[in-house]
Tab-separated table of C-alpha atoms and ligand atoms in Angstrom:
chain	number	residue	atom	x	y	z
F	1	MET	CA	125.853	166.098	66.037
F	2	PRO	CA	125.575	165.527	69.790
F	3	ASN	CA	122.790	163.029	70.489
F	4	ARG	CA	120.404	162.421	73.358
F	5	LEU	CA	123.079	160.877	75.541
F	6	SER	CA	125.412	163.828	74.918
F	7	LEU	CA	122.641	166.134	76.084
F	8	LEU	CA	122.170	164.234	79.327
F	9	GLU	CA	125.930	164.219	79.892
F	10	LYS	CA	126.154	167.930	79.176
F	11	ILE	CA	123.351	168.644	81.646
F	12	ALA	CA	125.033	166.515	84.284
F	13	ILE	CA	128.134	168.691	83.907
F	14	VAL	CA	126.542	172.146	83.700
F	15	GLN	CA	124.037	171.569	86.465
F	16	GLN	CA	126.841	172.209	88.980
F	17	GLN	CA	127.481	175.649	87.484
F	18	VAL	CA	124.084	177.049	86.507
F	19	ALA	CA	120.845	177.784	88.326
F	20	VAL	CA	118.422	177.297	85.464
F	21	ALA	CA	118.282	175.455	82.157
F	22	GLY	CA	115.958	175.745	79.192
F	23	LEU	CA	115.466	173.242	76.410
F	24	LEU	CA	113.942	173.739	72.981
F	25	MET	CA	112.732	170.565	71.344
F	26	ILE	CA	112.307	171.178	67.636
F	27	ASN	CA	110.464	168.810	65.326
F	28	ILE	CA	109.926	169.264	61.593
F	29	ASP	CA	106.226	169.333	60.683
F	30	ARG	CA	104.751	166.843	58.230
F	31	MET	CA	108.019	164.945	57.814
F	32	LYS	CA	106.045	161.788	57.032
F	33	PHE	CA	104.390	163.601	54.178
F	34	ILE	CA	107.777	164.664	52.771
F	35	ASN	CA	109.097	161.090	53.091
F	36	ASP	CA	105.979	159.630	51.470
F	37	ALA	CA	106.039	162.116	48.648
F	38	ARG	CA	109.759	162.178	47.887
F	39	GLY	CA	111.336	159.137	49.508
F	40	TYR	CA	113.655	158.708	52.476
F	41	ASN	CA	116.845	159.851	50.754
F	42	TYR	CA	115.258	163.170	49.988
F	43	GLY	CA	113.825	163.287	53.535
F	44	ASN	CA	117.307	162.740	54.952
F	45	LEU	CA	118.649	165.659	52.924
F	46	VAL	CA	115.858	167.870	54.265
F	47	ILE	CA	116.833	166.927	57.824
F	48	GLN	CA	120.497	167.638	57.054
F	49	ARG	CA	119.820	171.065	55.537
F	50	PHE	CA	117.596	171.925	58.472
F	51	ALA	CA	120.326	170.900	60.945
F	52	GLU	CA	122.813	173.150	59.156
F	53	ARG	CA	120.428	176.062	59.419
F	54	LEU	CA	119.927	175.485	63.137
F	55	GLY	CA	123.721	175.480	63.486
F	56	TYR	CA	124.047	178.942	61.904
F	57	LEU	CA	121.221	180.285	64.000
F	58	SER	CA	122.292	179.609	67.517
F	59	PRO	CA	125.571	179.577	69.436
F	60	HIS	CA	124.012	177.347	72.093
F	61	PHE	CA	124.443	173.607	72.573
F	62	LEU	CA	122.642	172.008	69.630
F	63	GLY	CA	121.974	168.323	69.173
F	64	HIS	CA	120.002	165.720	67.267
F	65	LEU	CA	117.526	163.514	69.129
F	66	GLY	CA	116.929	161.289	66.131
F	67	ALA	CA	114.910	161.407	62.907
F	68	ASP	CA	113.466	164.912	62.500
F	69	SER	CA	113.898	166.026	66.139
F	70	PHE	CA	116.531	168.448	67.427
F	71	TYR	CA	117.244	170.239	70.674
F	72	ILE	CA	118.942	173.396	71.812
F	73	LEU	CA	120.069	173.755	75.412
F	74	LEU	CA	120.276	177.174	77.064
F	75	THR	CA	121.505	177.888	80.555
F	76	ALA	CA	121.714	180.898	82.871
F	77	GLU	CA	123.115	181.879	86.220
F	78	GLU	CA	119.782	183.183	87.342
F	79	GLY	CA	116.209	182.612	86.191
F	80	GLN	CA	114.656	185.873	85.045
F	81	ALA	CA	115.999	186.213	81.539
F	82	LEU	CA	115.868	182.619	80.375
F	83	PRO	CA	112.181	182.279	79.371
F	84	ALA	CA	112.435	185.375	77.172
F	85	LEU	CA	115.701	184.133	75.706
F	86	CYS	CA	114.160	180.739	74.877
F	87	GLN	CA	111.139	182.356	73.332
F	88	GLN	CA	113.215	184.705	71.162
F	89	LEU	CA	115.352	181.848	69.941
F	90	ALA	CA	112.280	179.698	69.209
F	91	GLU	CA	110.729	182.552	67.239
F	92	ARG	CA	113.944	182.922	65.262
F	93	VAL	CA	113.905	179.197	64.479
F	94	LEU	CA	110.265	179.354	63.327
F	95	LEU	CA	111.024	182.319	61.119
F	96	ALA	CA	114.188	180.782	59.695
F	97	SER	CA	112.346	177.542	58.869
F	98	LYS	CA	110.149	179.497	56.516
F	99	GLN	CA	113.106	180.505	54.345
F	100	PRO	CA	113.275	177.910	51.586
F	101	LEU	CA	115.766	175.080	52.092
F	102	MET	CA	117.739	174.110	49.020
F	103	VAL	CA	117.296	170.374	48.643
F	104	LEU	CA	118.617	168.869	45.410
F	105	ASP	CA	117.104	171.214	42.857
F	106	ASP	CA	114.108	172.401	44.869
F	107	ALA	CA	113.521	175.267	47.201
F	108	LEU	CA	111.496	173.537	49.902
F	109	VAL	CA	109.525	175.470	52.504
F	110	ILE	CA	108.964	173.635	55.749
F	111	SER	CA	107.766	174.502	59.215
F	112	CYS	CA	108.475	173.088	62.643
F	113	SER	CA	106.932	172.727	66.083
F	114	ILE	CA	108.894	173.740	69.148
F	115	GLY	CA	108.368	172.729	72.757
F	116	ILE	CA	110.165	174.685	75.457
F	117	SER	CA	110.779	173.607	79.011
F	118	ILE	CA	112.621	175.445	81.735
F	119	VAL	CA	113.721	173.932	85.010
F	120	VAL	CA	115.544	175.417	87.977
F	121	LYS	CA	118.046	173.668	90.210
F	122	PRO	CA	118.118	170.721	90.759
F	123	ILE	CA	118.194	170.277	86.989
F	124	MET	CA	117.276	166.780	85.853
F	125	GLY	CA	118.033	166.026	82.227
F	126	GLU	CA	115.244	163.492	81.743
F	127	GLU	CA	112.685	165.844	83.223
F	128	LEU	CA	113.820	168.721	81.023
F	129	LEU	CA	113.590	166.527	77.932
F	130	GLN	CA	110.270	164.973	78.769
F	131	ARG	CA	108.626	168.316	79.475
F	132	ALA	CA	109.961	169.846	76.282
F	133	GLU	CA	108.557	166.881	74.399
F	134	THR	CA	105.118	167.294	75.974
F	135	ALA	CA	105.142	170.960	74.981
F	136	MET	CA	106.297	170.095	71.469
F	137	HIS	CA	103.359	167.701	71.016
F	138	ILE	CA	101.000	170.434	72.120
F	139	ALA	CA	102.468	172.778	69.522
F	140	LYS	CA	101.958	170.004	66.920
F	141	ARG	CA	98.393	169.435	67.928
F	142	GLN	CA	97.695	173.122	67.445
F	143	GLY	CA	98.564	172.599	63.814
F	144	GLY	CA	102.348	173.007	63.809
F	145	ASN	CA	104.512	176.054	63.040
F	146	LYS	CA	104.129	176.999	66.706
F	147	LEU	CA	106.051	177.183	69.923
F	148	SER	CA	104.630	176.057	73.206
F	149	PHE	CA	105.924	176.320	76.778
F	150	TYR	CA	105.615	173.379	79.112
F	151	SER	CA	103.163	173.987	81.893
F	152	ASP	CA	102.254	171.678	84.721
F	153	VAL	CA	98.663	171.289	83.600
F	154	ASP	CA	99.842	169.865	80.295
F	155	GLY	CA	102.098	167.500	82.190
F	156	LYS	CA	99.214	166.208	84.297
F	157	LYS	CA	97.024	165.785	81.260
F	158	ALA	CA	99.814	163.950	79.464
F	159	LEU	CA	100.249	161.651	82.443
F	160	LEU	CA	96.517	160.904	82.584
F	161	MET	CA	96.478	160.180	78.858
F	162	PHE	CA	99.470	157.922	79.281
F	163	GLN	CA	97.867	156.013	82.165
F	164	THR	CA	94.568	155.668	80.311
F	165	GLU	CA	96.385	154.354	77.274
F	166	LYS	CA	98.180	151.740	79.351
F	167	ALA	CA	94.960	150.654	81.049
F	168	LEU	CA	93.128	150.501	77.720
F	169	ARG	CA	95.809	148.306	76.199
F	170	LEU	CA	95.352	145.906	79.100
F	171	GLY	CA	91.571	146.243	78.905
F	172	LEU	CA	91.614	145.233	75.252
F	173	ALA	CA	93.716	142.167	76.085
F	174	HIS	CA	91.443	141.299	79.040
F	175	ASN	CA	88.264	141.513	76.994
F	176	GLU	CA	86.856	144.572	78.705
F	177	LEU	CA	85.418	146.157	75.562
F	178	ARG	CA	81.686	145.814	74.962
F	179	LEU	CA	79.727	146.165	71.744
F	180	TYR	CA	76.547	148.254	71.840
F	181	LEU	CA	74.067	148.788	69.029
F	182	GLN	CA	71.864	151.748	68.155
F	183	SER	CA	69.080	151.359	65.592
F	184	GLN	CA	68.635	153.194	62.331
F	185	CYS	CA	65.097	153.399	60.941
F	186	ASN	CA	64.257	154.136	57.328
F	187	GLU	CA	61.805	156.750	56.059
F	188	GLN	CA	58.902	154.356	56.686
F	189	GLY	CA	59.996	154.087	60.312
F	190	GLN	CA	61.091	150.455	59.905
F	191	LEU	CA	64.282	149.048	61.330
F	192	ALA	CA	66.881	149.170	58.538
F	193	GLY	CA	70.186	148.827	60.315
F	194	ALA	CA	72.270	149.595	63.364
F	195	GLU	CA	75.466	151.358	64.339
F	196	ALA	CA	78.061	149.531	66.427
F	197	LEU	CA	79.280	151.702	69.314
F	198	VAL	CA	82.007	150.539	71.637
F	199	ARG	CA	82.067	150.875	75.447
F	200	TRP	CA	84.777	150.015	77.953
F	201	GLN	CA	83.706	148.000	80.967
F	202	HIS	CA	86.486	149.042	83.347
F	203	PRO	CA	86.919	146.686	86.339
F	204	SER	CA	86.868	149.523	88.878
F	205	GLU	CA	85.660	152.648	87.023
F	206	GLY	CA	82.542	151.065	85.515
F	207	LEU	CA	81.264	151.644	81.993
F	208	ILE	CA	83.359	154.262	80.171
F	209	SER	CA	82.058	156.095	77.117
F	210	PRO	CA	84.062	156.141	73.881
F	211	GLY	CA	84.216	159.943	73.991
F	212	LEU	CA	86.743	159.484	76.798
F	213	PHE	CA	88.959	156.714	75.493
F	214	ILE	CA	88.794	156.876	71.673
F	215	PRO	CA	90.816	160.138	71.584
F	216	VAL	CA	93.466	158.468	73.767
F	217	ALA	CA	93.526	155.393	71.541
F	218	GLU	CA	93.795	157.604	68.449
F	219	ARG	CA	97.156	158.930	69.598
F	220	SER	CA	98.782	155.630	68.707
F	221	ASP	CA	98.177	152.446	66.752
F	222	LEU	CA	96.124	151.243	69.711
F	223	ILE	CA	93.121	152.616	67.813
F	224	ILE	CA	93.791	150.081	65.070
F	225	ALA	CA	93.652	147.175	67.512
F	226	LEU	CA	90.473	148.661	68.962
F	227	ASP	CA	88.844	149.209	65.558
F	228	ASN	CA	89.744	145.653	64.600
F	229	TRP	CA	88.111	144.270	67.725
F	230	VAL	CA	84.894	146.137	66.918
F	231	LEU	CA	85.111	145.076	63.266
F	232	GLN	CA	85.583	141.432	64.159
F	233	GLN	CA	82.621	141.458	66.569
F	234	SER	CA	80.485	143.330	64.049
F	235	CYS	CA	81.272	141.004	61.139
F	236	GLN	CA	80.510	137.984	63.274
F	237	LEU	CA	77.168	139.493	64.221
F	238	LEU	CA	76.375	140.476	60.645
F	239	ALA	CA	77.111	136.919	59.534
F	240	GLU	CA	74.556	135.626	62.046
F	241	TRP	CA	71.974	138.092	60.805
F	242	GLN	CA	72.616	137.141	57.199
F	243	GLN	CA	72.230	133.447	58.040
F	244	GLN	CA	68.897	134.303	59.666
F	245	GLY	CA	67.884	136.094	56.466
F	246	ARG	CA	67.737	139.557	58.040
F	247	LYS	CA	68.306	142.404	55.618
F	248	LEU	CA	69.962	144.910	57.919
F	249	THR	CA	73.025	147.078	57.526
F	250	LEU	CA	75.615	147.320	60.273
F	251	SER	CA	77.671	150.500	60.527
F	252	VAL	CA	81.122	150.503	62.102
F	253	ASN	CA	83.165	153.596	62.978
F	254	ILE	CA	86.667	153.640	61.529
F	255	SER	CA	89.338	156.029	62.723
F	256	PRO	CA	91.177	158.079	60.047
F	257	ARG	CA	94.408	156.647	61.417
F	258	HIS	CA	93.161	153.157	60.589
F	259	VAL	CA	92.285	154.173	57.035
F	260	ARG	CA	95.825	155.505	56.604
F	261	HIS	CA	97.365	152.325	58.023
F	262	ALA	CA	98.949	149.914	55.558
F	263	ASP	CA	96.805	146.963	56.761
F	264	PHE	CA	93.417	148.669	56.465
F	265	VAL	CA	92.283	146.946	53.264
F	266	THR	CA	93.557	143.508	54.308
F	267	ASP	CA	92.028	143.855	57.795
F	268	ILE	CA	88.615	144.263	56.199
F	269	THR	CA	88.939	141.796	53.329
F	270	ARG	CA	90.135	139.102	55.710
F	271	LEU	CA	86.991	139.513	57.817
F	272	LEU	CA	84.719	139.543	54.757
F	273	GLU	CA	86.199	136.209	53.703
F	274	GLN	CA	86.301	134.685	57.161
F	275	TYR	CA	82.600	135.335	57.727
F	276	GLN	CA	81.505	134.912	54.089
F	277	LEU	CA	79.675	138.209	54.298
F	278	ASP	CA	77.490	139.967	51.813
F	279	ALA	CA	79.748	143.014	52.009
F	280	SER	CA	77.039	145.446	50.974
F	281	ALA	CA	75.501	145.238	54.469
F	282	LEU	CA	78.701	146.519	56.048
F	283	VAL	CA	78.880	150.311	56.272
F	284	LEU	CA	82.174	151.860	57.315
F	285	GLU	CA	81.744	155.287	58.906
F	286	VAL	CA	84.667	157.615	58.326
F	287	THR	CA	84.971	161.283	59.193
F	288	GLU	CA	86.196	164.146	57.101
F	289	GLY	CA	89.454	163.667	59.034
F	290	ILE	CA	90.502	161.271	56.275
F	291	LEU	CA	90.761	164.279	53.969
F	292	VAL	CA	93.642	165.801	55.913
F	293	GLU	CA	96.574	163.532	55.058
F	294	ASP	CA	97.383	160.932	52.403
F	295	ILE	CA	94.140	161.759	50.630
F	296	ALA	CA	94.874	160.005	47.356
F	297	ALA	CA	95.973	156.803	49.090
F	298	SER	CA	92.875	156.810	51.318
F	299	ILE	CA	90.542	157.251	48.362
F	300	GLN	CA	92.289	154.407	46.573
F	301	LYS	CA	91.814	152.092	49.557
F	302	MET	CA	88.167	153.033	49.856
F	303	GLN	CA	87.708	152.320	46.165
F	304	THR	CA	89.283	148.878	46.552
F	305	LEU	CA	86.844	148.018	49.330
F	306	ALA	CA	83.893	149.641	47.570
F	307	ALA	CA	84.586	147.380	44.592
F	308	LEU	CA	83.974	144.437	46.936
F	309	GLY	CA	80.603	145.937	47.851
F	310	VAL	CA	81.526	147.578	51.173
F	311	GLN	CA	79.657	150.843	51.752
F	312	PHE	CA	81.126	154.033	53.168
F	313	ALA	CA	79.419	156.767	55.149
F	314	ILE	CA	80.721	160.200	56.131
F	315	ASP	CA	80.070	160.562	59.865
F	316	ASP	CA	79.346	163.865	61.633
F	317	PHE	CA	78.783	165.451	58.243
F	318	GLY	CA	78.743	169.238	58.299
F	319	THR	CA	81.200	169.687	61.167
F	320	GLY	CA	84.497	169.194	59.340
F	321	TYR	CA	85.909	170.386	56.062
F	322	SER	CA	82.659	169.579	54.365
F	323	SER	CA	83.971	170.321	50.983
F	324	LEU	CA	81.209	168.894	48.848
F	325	SER	CA	83.553	168.771	45.906
F	326	TYR	CA	85.682	166.288	47.861
F	327	ILE	CA	82.693	164.160	48.787
F	328	ARG	CA	81.959	163.874	45.077
F	329	ASN	CA	85.336	162.208	44.587
F	330	LEU	CA	84.878	159.715	47.395
F	331	PRO	CA	83.273	156.289	46.972
F	332	VAL	CA	80.649	157.150	49.580
F	333	GLN	CA	77.015	155.980	49.691
F	334	GLU	CA	75.812	157.727	52.825
F	335	LEU	CA	76.090	160.997	54.742
F	336	LYS	CA	75.305	161.136	58.448
F	337	ILE	CA	74.124	164.622	59.288
F	338	ASP	CA	75.729	165.644	62.555
F	339	GLN	CA	73.456	165.803	65.581
F	340	SER	CA	74.266	169.467	66.164
F	341	PHE	CA	72.171	170.334	63.084
F	342	ILE	CA	69.334	167.966	63.970
F	343	LYS	CA	69.061	169.547	67.429
F	344	GLY	CA	67.676	172.777	65.985
F	345	ILE	CA	64.905	171.140	63.954
F	346	PRO	CA	62.270	172.457	63.509
F	347	GLN	CA	62.656	175.624	65.621
F	348	HIS	CA	65.964	177.067	64.312
F	349	ALA	CA	65.746	178.380	60.772
F	350	ASN	CA	69.536	178.161	60.274
F	351	ASP	CA	69.645	174.462	61.108
F	352	VAL	CA	66.631	173.763	58.920
F	353	ALA	CA	68.282	175.662	56.054
F	354	MET	CA	71.562	173.796	56.524
F	355	VAL	CA	69.877	170.398	56.612
F	356	THR	CA	67.682	171.246	53.638
F	357	THR	CA	70.767	172.203	51.650
F	358	ILE	CA	72.556	168.988	52.610
F	359	ILE	CA	69.453	167.035	51.573
F	360	SER	CA	69.276	168.632	48.139
F	361	VAL	CA	72.978	168.107	47.449
F	362	ALA	CA	72.840	164.518	48.705
F	363	ARG	CA	69.887	163.817	46.420
F	364	GLN	CA	71.796	165.057	43.410
F	365	LEU	CA	74.758	162.901	44.344
F	366	GLY	CA	72.471	159.905	44.927
F	367	LEU	CA	73.492	159.515	48.579
F	368	ARG	CA	71.526	158.017	51.440
F	369	LEU	CA	71.093	160.385	54.378
F	370	VAL	CA	70.992	159.447	58.028
F	371	ALA	CA	70.046	161.983	60.703
F	372	GLU	CA	71.993	161.542	63.936
F	373	GLY	CA	70.690	162.459	67.372
F	374	VAL	CA	66.970	162.316	66.591
F	375	GLU	CA	65.418	162.979	69.995
F	376	THR	CA	61.886	164.251	69.412
F	377	ALA	CA	58.739	163.212	67.556
F	378	GLU	CA	59.025	166.379	65.424
F	379	GLN	CA	62.547	165.538	64.369
F	380	ASN	CA	61.480	161.985	63.556
F	381	ALA	CA	58.529	163.250	61.516
F	382	PHE	CA	60.843	165.649	59.672
F	383	CYS	CA	63.105	162.722	58.751
F	384	GLN	CA	60.237	160.613	57.458
F	385	ARG	CA	58.818	163.518	55.475
F	386	GLU	CA	62.199	164.361	53.930
F	387	GLY	CA	63.139	160.741	53.288
F	388	LEU	CA	66.001	160.489	55.784
F	389	TRP	CA	66.939	157.517	57.911
F	390	ALA	CA	66.805	158.355	61.605
F	391	GLN	CA	69.032	157.377	64.506
F	392	GLY	CA	68.732	158.690	68.054
F	393	TYR	CA	67.286	158.468	71.530
F	394	TYR	CA	63.765	158.935	70.142
F	395	ILE	CA	64.102	155.450	68.668
F	396	ASP	CA	66.503	153.903	71.153
F	397	LYS	CA	69.635	154.481	73.208
F	398	PRO	CA	72.638	152.320	72.357
F	399	LEU	CA	72.065	148.902	73.958
F	400	PRO	CA	74.278	145.856	74.559
F	401	VAL	CA	73.958	143.522	71.563
F	402	SER	CA	71.917	140.858	73.368
F	403	GLU	CA	69.445	143.391	74.761
F	404	TRP	CA	69.163	145.132	71.404
F	405	GLN	CA	68.419	141.834	69.634
F	406	GLN	CA	65.886	140.883	72.277
F	407	ARG	CA	64.097	144.163	71.833
F	408	TRP	CA	64.061	144.249	68.023
F	409	PHE	CA	63.961	140.596	67.019
F	410	ASN	CA	61.683	139.087	69.654
F	411	ALA	CA	59.105	141.836	69.640
K	1	C2E	P1	79.328	158.864	66.428
K	1	C2E	O1	79.827	157.778	65.523
K	1	C2E	O2	78.907	160.127	65.777
K	1	C2E	O3	78.194	158.196	67.262
K	1	C2E	C1	77.017	158.844	67.662
K	1	C2E	C2	77.080	159.236	69.097
K	1	C2E	O4	75.900	159.980	69.427
K	1	C2E	C3	77.089	158.036	70.054
K	1	C2E	O5	77.845	158.425	71.206
K	1	C2E	C4	75.620	157.930	70.434
K	1	C2E	O6	75.412	157.285	71.677
K	1	C2E	C5	75.227	159.382	70.511
K	1	C2E	N1	73.792	159.551	70.327
K	1	C2E	C6	72.954	158.739	69.645
K	1	C2E	N2	71.714	159.197	69.652
K	1	C2E	C7	71.735	160.347	70.340
K	1	C2E	C8	70.730	161.322	70.684
K	1	C2E	O7	69.552	161.211	70.346
K	1	C2E	N3	71.117	162.406	71.392
K	1	C2E	C9	72.419	162.577	71.773
K	1	C2E	N4	72.720	163.674	72.476
K	1	C2E	N5	73.399	161.687	71.469
K	1	C2E	C10	73.057	160.580	70.757
K	1	C2E	P2	78.940	157.438	71.769
K	1	C2E	O8	78.454	156.044	71.700
K	1	C2E	O9	79.331	158.019	73.086
K	1	C2E	O10	80.119	157.565	70.730
K	1	C2E	C11	80.829	158.753	70.581
K	1	C2E	C12	81.782	158.678	69.431
K	1	C2E	O11	82.829	157.753	69.692
K	1	C2E	C13	81.150	158.182	68.145
K	1	C2E	O12	80.469	159.217	67.535
K	1	C2E	C14	82.374	157.716	67.375
K	1	C2E	O13	83.002	158.823	66.767
K	1	C2E	C15	83.268	157.195	68.470
K	1	C2E	N6	83.155	155.738	68.507
K	1	C2E	C16	82.214	154.986	69.117
K	1	C2E	N7	82.454	153.663	68.906
K	1	C2E	C17	83.579	153.594	68.137
K	1	C2E	C18	84.338	152.497	67.575
K	1	C2E	O14	84.017	151.325	67.698
K	1	C2E	N8	85.471	152.825	66.851
K	1	C2E	C19	85.837	154.125	66.661
K	1	C2E	N9	86.946	154.368	65.927
K	1	C2E	N10	85.136	155.160	67.155
K	1	C2E	C20	84.022	154.908	67.885
K	2	MG	MG1	79.378	156.997	63.911
K	3	MG	MG1	78.374	161.024	64.371
């Protein structure tokens, strides 16, 4: 099939003759899952069958960008009709993808994500491609089996994301990340542990909160480098505490992408050995996001680490898939009730009911509960009465490690 270069060459030729060009970038959804489940040979056959189907479907210039990505180029003498034409074709592709593909002896149903970009003269091939790709990623992020048109806003957002990612990569190398701690108190109100929360001390922008840069990092393996930095700092700190005889847990947030990564277990075991840690004081906070892909493999990895004593907590519990039957199958010792539920305590009956239900289920499963975002004396009293650990501004705001230690150890 024509490749990326052929596309650029084709555009260079037709751009003399046409006023407007549209590009569909088509990517098969969950290809990684198919490869993982059935192997690459099978995956290659799926891609081949899909390419054949695209060939039947459209008389336009069709090519293969590589792996599971294809494109279709459409052109017109004048602009009006092309967006509708692109959309109709994209809808036909989505529909056709749903017809089972015959691969070896199976009838496999797949879906795809399609990004569409349209540019008018002067038509630049790279621009057309890049915009279609941006749109395709947006369709993917909406869950796949979708088409999405490029719009300028998306382009600006993509550029900002891209710049932030570049700066963060540099920041990590230049030691601009900072470790903060926020306390967790047990039901007697005594300090029992802390959560490690990362900040980015940007040379010109100041202190940046993780809400702004973690999502950017999570788009690539940059999040793994970031997680590993936090883990290394945290294990070093925990080792100091253990040498001082302090019985405190330290919780570290782990991105689902890191859990899925091949090095996850070795990253952690290496640190446990390096710092000679009592692993049971290390709590890894994962979100229900780990239940979306590669579930069996993730559970297996968690079990391997749990066997070494490492504890796991489900963060932001109640906001995600929250299937309690899944939680039962996970080697998890702790649930962190999301702050959105704690906010309504004690005045909102719904929140109280929700939290009470979580408490009773957690008790039956023998799980420790931590309330996040405890901001008032009432909420703190509720936690102590119900036997929950508490974390939140009522106790302290996240503080740089040295300040936190000063406050809690030298008091
Ligand atoms: P999270 O793990 O659920 O962390 C709790 C967040 O709630 C923290 O925000 C904390 O500062 C904030 N918080 C604590 N107490 C209160 C309170 O009483 N009221 C309110 N309104 N908020 C409170 P932060 O530090 O901005 O972190 C945001 C998120 O970023 C974290 O949510 C976590 O998902 C992620 N994150 C932070 N550090 C790391 C890290 O080292 N690695 C990874 N992968 N993610 C991290
Ligand atoms: Mg957390
Ligand atoms: Mg949370």
